[in-house]
XYZ file of C-alpha atoms in Angstrom:
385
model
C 77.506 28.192 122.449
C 75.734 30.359 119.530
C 77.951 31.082 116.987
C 77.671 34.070 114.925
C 78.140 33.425 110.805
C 80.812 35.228 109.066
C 79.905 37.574 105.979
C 81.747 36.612 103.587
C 83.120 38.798 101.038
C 80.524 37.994 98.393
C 77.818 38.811 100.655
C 78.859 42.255 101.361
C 79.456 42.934 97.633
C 75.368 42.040 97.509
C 75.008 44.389 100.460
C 77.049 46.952 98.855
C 75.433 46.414 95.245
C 71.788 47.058 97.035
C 72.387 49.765 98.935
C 73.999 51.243 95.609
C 70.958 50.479 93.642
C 68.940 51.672 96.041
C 70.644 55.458 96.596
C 70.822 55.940 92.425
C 66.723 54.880 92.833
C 66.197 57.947 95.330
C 68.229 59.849 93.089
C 66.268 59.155 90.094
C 62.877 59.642 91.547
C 64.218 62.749 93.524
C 61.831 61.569 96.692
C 61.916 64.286 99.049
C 64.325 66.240 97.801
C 65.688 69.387 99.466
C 68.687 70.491 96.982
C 68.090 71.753 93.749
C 71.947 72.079 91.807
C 71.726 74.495 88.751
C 74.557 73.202 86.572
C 76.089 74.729 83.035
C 75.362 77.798 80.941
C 72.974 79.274 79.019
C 71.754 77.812 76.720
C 73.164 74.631 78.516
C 71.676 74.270 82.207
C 69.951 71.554 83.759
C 68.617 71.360 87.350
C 69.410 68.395 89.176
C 67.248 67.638 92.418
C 69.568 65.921 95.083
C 69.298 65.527 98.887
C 71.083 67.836 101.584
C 72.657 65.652 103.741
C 74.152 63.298 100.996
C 75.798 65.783 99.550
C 77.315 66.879 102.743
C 78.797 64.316 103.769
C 79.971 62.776 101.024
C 81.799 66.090 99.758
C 83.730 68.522 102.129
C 82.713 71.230 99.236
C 78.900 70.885 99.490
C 79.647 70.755 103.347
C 80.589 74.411 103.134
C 78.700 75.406 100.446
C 75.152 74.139 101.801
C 75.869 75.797 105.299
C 73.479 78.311 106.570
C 75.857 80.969 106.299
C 76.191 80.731 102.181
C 73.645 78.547 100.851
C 70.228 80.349 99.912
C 66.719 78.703 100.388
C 63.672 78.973 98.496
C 60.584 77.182 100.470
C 62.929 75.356 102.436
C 64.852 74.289 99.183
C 68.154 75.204 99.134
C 69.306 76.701 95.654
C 72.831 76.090 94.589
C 74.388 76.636 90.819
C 77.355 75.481 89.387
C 77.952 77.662 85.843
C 81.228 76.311 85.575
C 80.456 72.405 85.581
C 78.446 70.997 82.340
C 75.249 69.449 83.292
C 76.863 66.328 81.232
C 79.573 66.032 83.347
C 77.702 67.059 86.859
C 75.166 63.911 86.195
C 78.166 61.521 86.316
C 79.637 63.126 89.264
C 76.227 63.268 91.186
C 75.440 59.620 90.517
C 78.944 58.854 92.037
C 78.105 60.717 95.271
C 75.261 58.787 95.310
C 76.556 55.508 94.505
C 80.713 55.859 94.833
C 80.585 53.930 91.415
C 81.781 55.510 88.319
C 81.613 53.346 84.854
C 85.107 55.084 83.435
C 85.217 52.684 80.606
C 82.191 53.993 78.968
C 83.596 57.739 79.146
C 86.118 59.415 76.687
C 89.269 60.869 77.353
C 87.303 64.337 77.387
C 84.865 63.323 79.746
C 87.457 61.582 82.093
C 89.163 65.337 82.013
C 85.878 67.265 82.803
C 84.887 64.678 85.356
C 88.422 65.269 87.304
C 88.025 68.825 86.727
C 84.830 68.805 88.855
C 85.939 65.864 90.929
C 89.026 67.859 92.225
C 86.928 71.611 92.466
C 84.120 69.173 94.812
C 87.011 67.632 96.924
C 85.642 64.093 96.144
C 89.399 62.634 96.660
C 89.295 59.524 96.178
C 87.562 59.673 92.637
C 90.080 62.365 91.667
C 92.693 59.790 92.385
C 91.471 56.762 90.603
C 91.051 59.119 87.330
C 94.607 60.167 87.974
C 95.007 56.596 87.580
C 93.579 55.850 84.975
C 94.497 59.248 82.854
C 98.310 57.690 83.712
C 97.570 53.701 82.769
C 95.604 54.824 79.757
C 98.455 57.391 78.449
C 96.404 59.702 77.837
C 98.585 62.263 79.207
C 101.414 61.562 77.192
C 101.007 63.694 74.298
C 100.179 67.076 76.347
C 103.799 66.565 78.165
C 105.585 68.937 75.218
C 102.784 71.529 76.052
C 103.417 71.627 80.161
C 105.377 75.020 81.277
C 108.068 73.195 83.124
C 110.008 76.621 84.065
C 105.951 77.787 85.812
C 106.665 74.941 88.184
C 108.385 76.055 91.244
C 110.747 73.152 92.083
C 108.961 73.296 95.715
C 106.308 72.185 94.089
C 107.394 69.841 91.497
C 107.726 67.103 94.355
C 104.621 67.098 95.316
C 102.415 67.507 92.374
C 104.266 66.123 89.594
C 106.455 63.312 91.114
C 103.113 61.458 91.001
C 103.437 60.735 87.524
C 106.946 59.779 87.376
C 105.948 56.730 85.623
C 104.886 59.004 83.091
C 107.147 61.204 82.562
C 110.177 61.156 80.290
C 113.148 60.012 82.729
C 115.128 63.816 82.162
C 112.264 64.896 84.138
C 112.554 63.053 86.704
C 115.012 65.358 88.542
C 112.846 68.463 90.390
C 115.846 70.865 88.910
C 114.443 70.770 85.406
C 111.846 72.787 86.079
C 114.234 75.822 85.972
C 114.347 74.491 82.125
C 112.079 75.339 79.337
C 113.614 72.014 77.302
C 109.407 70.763 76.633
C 107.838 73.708 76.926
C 107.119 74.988 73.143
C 104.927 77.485 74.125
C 101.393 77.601 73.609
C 100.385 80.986 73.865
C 97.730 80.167 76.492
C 96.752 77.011 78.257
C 93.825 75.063 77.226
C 92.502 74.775 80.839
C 90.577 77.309 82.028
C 92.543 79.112 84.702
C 91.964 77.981 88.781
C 91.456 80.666 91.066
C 91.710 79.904 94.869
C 88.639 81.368 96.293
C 85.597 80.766 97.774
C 83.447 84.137 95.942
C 84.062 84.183 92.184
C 84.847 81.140 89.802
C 86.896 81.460 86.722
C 84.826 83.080 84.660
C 84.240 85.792 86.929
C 87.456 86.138 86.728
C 88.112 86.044 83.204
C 85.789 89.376 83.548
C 87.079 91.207 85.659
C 90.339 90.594 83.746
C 87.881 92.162 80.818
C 87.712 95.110 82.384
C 91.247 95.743 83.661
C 92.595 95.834 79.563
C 89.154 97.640 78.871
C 88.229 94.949 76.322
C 84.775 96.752 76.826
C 86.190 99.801 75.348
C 88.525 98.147 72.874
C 87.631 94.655 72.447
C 89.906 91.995 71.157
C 90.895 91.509 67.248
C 88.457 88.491 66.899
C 85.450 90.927 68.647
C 85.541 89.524 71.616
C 85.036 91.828 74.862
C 85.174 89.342 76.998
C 87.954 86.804 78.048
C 87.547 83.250 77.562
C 88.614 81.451 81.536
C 91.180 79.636 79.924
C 92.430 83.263 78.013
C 92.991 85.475 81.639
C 96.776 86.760 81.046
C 96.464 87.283 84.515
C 97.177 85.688 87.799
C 94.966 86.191 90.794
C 97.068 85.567 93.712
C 95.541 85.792 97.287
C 96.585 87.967 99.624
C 94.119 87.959 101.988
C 90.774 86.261 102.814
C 88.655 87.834 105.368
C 87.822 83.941 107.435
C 91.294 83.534 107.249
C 93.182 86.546 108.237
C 90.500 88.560 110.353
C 92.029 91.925 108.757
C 93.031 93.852 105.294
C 95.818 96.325 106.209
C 97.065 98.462 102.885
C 100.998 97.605 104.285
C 99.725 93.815 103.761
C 99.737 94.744 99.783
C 102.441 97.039 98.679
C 102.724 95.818 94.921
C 100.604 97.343 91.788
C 97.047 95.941 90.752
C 94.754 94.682 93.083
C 91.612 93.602 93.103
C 89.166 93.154 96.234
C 85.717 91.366 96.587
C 83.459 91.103 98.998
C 79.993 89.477 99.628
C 77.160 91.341 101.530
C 75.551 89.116 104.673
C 71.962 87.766 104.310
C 72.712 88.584 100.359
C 73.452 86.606 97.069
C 75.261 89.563 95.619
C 79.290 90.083 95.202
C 80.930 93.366 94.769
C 84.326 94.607 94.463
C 86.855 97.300 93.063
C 89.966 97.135 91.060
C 93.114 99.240 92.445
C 96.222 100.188 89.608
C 97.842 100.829 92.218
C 100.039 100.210 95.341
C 97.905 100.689 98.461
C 100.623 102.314 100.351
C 100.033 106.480 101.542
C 102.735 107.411 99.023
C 100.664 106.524 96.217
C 96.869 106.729 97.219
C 95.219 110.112 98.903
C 94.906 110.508 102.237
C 92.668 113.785 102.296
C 95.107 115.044 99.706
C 95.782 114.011 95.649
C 98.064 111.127 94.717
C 101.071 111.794 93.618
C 99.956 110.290 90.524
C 96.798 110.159 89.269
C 97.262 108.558 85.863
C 96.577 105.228 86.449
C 93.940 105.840 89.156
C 91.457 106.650 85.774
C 91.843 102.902 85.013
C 90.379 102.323 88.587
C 86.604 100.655 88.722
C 84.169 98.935 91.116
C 81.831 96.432 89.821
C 78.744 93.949 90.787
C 79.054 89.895 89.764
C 76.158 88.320 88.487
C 75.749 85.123 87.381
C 76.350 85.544 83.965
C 78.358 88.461 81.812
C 74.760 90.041 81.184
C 73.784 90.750 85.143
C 77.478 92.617 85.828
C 77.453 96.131 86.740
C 80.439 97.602 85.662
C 81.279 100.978 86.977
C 84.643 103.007 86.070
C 85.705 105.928 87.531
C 84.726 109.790 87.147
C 87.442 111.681 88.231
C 91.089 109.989 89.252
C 91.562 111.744 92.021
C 88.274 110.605 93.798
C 89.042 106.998 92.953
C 91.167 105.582 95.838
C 91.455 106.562 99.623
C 93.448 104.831 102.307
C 94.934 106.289 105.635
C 95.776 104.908 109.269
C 92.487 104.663 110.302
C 90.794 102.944 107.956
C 91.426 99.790 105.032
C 91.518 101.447 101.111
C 88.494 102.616 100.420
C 86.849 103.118 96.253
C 85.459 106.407 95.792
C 84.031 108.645 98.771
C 81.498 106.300 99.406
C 80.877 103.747 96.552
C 83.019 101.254 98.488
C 83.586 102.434 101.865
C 83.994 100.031 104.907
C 83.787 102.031 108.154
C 87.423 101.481 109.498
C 89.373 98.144 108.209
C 87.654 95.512 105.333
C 87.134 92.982 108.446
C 84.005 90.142 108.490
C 81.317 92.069 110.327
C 81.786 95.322 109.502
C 79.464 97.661 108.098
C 80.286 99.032 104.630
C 78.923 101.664 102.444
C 78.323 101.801 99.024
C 76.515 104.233 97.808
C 77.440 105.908 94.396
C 79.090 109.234 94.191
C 82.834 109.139 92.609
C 82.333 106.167 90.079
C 79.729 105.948 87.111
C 76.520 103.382 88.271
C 75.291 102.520 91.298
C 76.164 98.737 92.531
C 73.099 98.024 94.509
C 69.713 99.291 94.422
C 69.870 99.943 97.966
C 72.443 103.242 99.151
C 72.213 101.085 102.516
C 75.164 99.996 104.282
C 75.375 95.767 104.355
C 77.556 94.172 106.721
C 80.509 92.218 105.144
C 80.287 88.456 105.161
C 83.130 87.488 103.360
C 85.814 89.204 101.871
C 89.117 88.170 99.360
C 91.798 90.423 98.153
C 94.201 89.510 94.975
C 97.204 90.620 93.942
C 96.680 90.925 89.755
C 100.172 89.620 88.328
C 100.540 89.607 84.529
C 101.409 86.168 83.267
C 104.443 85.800 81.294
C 104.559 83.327 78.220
């Protein structure tokens, strides 16, 4: 009888430490690489050359992100950027895809932040849990608990996402009900962490401008010059209402409250547009072939174009109020009479117009219509502190 030898434990580790050494060594000489990862700011980016199927399956993010229907290829490269992730902190989170190895005890209580940060935005679980771990062993966390709004946390939700640090919390907290209690929270006047957003089409610091534009800091910027809000400064909330792969339809009864903001994303296109609404989209308030009731606030009404950066927006307010809004039975709101104009209900596959005639610029070089890809709509609720 043949017998077949046992690995022992030792001899996988070997196994285990070669194939490691042998993924970071065809990430390191980039050998036939087919990703290229644009990660920071200006003056802050680095490119990072990485392989396509790695990155898909060993993050559920890149698995979406690097499909055909959103990535975008340049000579059979695909082209992805990440503004929001430091190239510092990107490098350790890359080698970790690569290797599922992460030296933690060489990294400082910052970079163990960023690292989760991206860690938890990339859906790598497991490493998001193991910093957890170590943020709570460490004590790091300690300090920040007088700074957490404990009356922000609904106590449906206090459970789930707090209840994992109950060894680090102070044992008064340890009862969900104290979340209706501001006993630690002294107020900071905003958070330190830039804002989260839950969408798939604009980041945080898209966002943060669009937030910009809503309190016109381009008209009246802020007392320290600033026109633009830092992503960790939006005194907004962008709640979703509706997401276009989710819920097929936008229906103006689906959003009855004040402020709204929509965005879409052209097929076959890198571009996003969108519009900001001051309004309820309901027929009392918005014209249908007739003025609104009240056309004050429609003047604050715009439609804009995302770019990359702050310097490749198109921002484009209103002319006249009473052009700025449209909405009836037969069709989802509409911006202008034809700068944002789907052709019956925002829905994925539609054709939409936007060609500029009620609002200031032009969003797209083209008057064409584009077919809608993707589309998100957020209900803009002022943050209380």
């Amino acid at each position: 009888m043949t017998t077949v030898p046992i690995i022992n434990q030792s001899f996988s580790t070997r196994l285990f430490d070669e194939l490691t050494k042998d993924l970071i060594t065809l990430l390191e000489e980039d050998d036939e690489h087919n990703v290229v990862i644009e990660a920071g700011e200006e003056p802050d980016i680095k490119k990072f050359k990485a392989h396509y199927y790695i990155l898909r399956m060993r993050s559920p993010y890149f698995r979406q992100a690097l499909s055909s229907r959103w990535a975008k290829q340049e000579n059979g490269v695909y082209i992805f950027r990440k503004p929001n992730i430091s190239p510092e902190t990107f490098s350790i989170i890359l080698k970790y895809i690569y290797s599922s190895t992460i030296k933690v005890d060489t990294l400082s209580e910052v970079e163990i932040v960023n690292v989760l940060g991206a860690a938890d935005e990339l859906c790598l679980n497991v490493l998001v849990e193991v910093l957890q771990g170590v943020l709570v062993e460490q004590k790091i966390l300690r300090p920040c608990i007088p700074y957490i709004r404990w009356r922000h946390i609904p106590a449906s939700e206090f459970e789930k996402q707090v209840s994992i640090f109950k060894d680090l919390l102070p044992s008064e907290l340890h009862d969900p009900d104290i979340t209706g209690s501001s006993a630690f929270y002294t107020s900071p006047i905003y958070s330190t962490v830039a804002s989260r957003i839950q969408s798939v089409l604009i980041n945080p610091d898209q966002a943060a401008r669009i937030a910009s534009w809503i309190d016109k800091l381009d008209i009246t910027p802020l007392e320290n010059g600033e026109s633009i809000y830092k992503s960790w400064h939006i005194p907004y909330q962008f709640k979703l209402v509706v997401r276009g792969s989710r819920d097929q339809k936008f229906l103006q009864h689906t959003l009855t409250s004040n402020q709204a903001v929509v965005i879409i994303k052209p097929s076959n296109s890198t571009e996003i547009l969108g519009g900001y609404n001051p309004l309820s989209w309901s027929k009392k308030s918005i014209s249908s072939n007739k003025e609104p009731q009240n056309t004050a606030p429609l003047k604050d009404s715009f439609v804009f174009s995302l770019g990359t950066d702050d310097t490749d927006d198109i921002l484009s307010r209103v002319i006249d109020p009473k052009d700025s809004i449209y909405c009836n039975v037969y069709c989802s709101p509409v911006f202008g009479k034809g700068d944002l104009f789907p052709k019956g209900h925002f829905e994925i596959g539609q054709p939409c117009g936007c060609k500029q005639t009620s609002y200031e610029k032009a969003l797209r070089e083209s008057a064409e219509q584009f077919i809608i890809e993707e589309f998100e709509v957020f209900q803009v609720i002022k943050k209380e502190y």
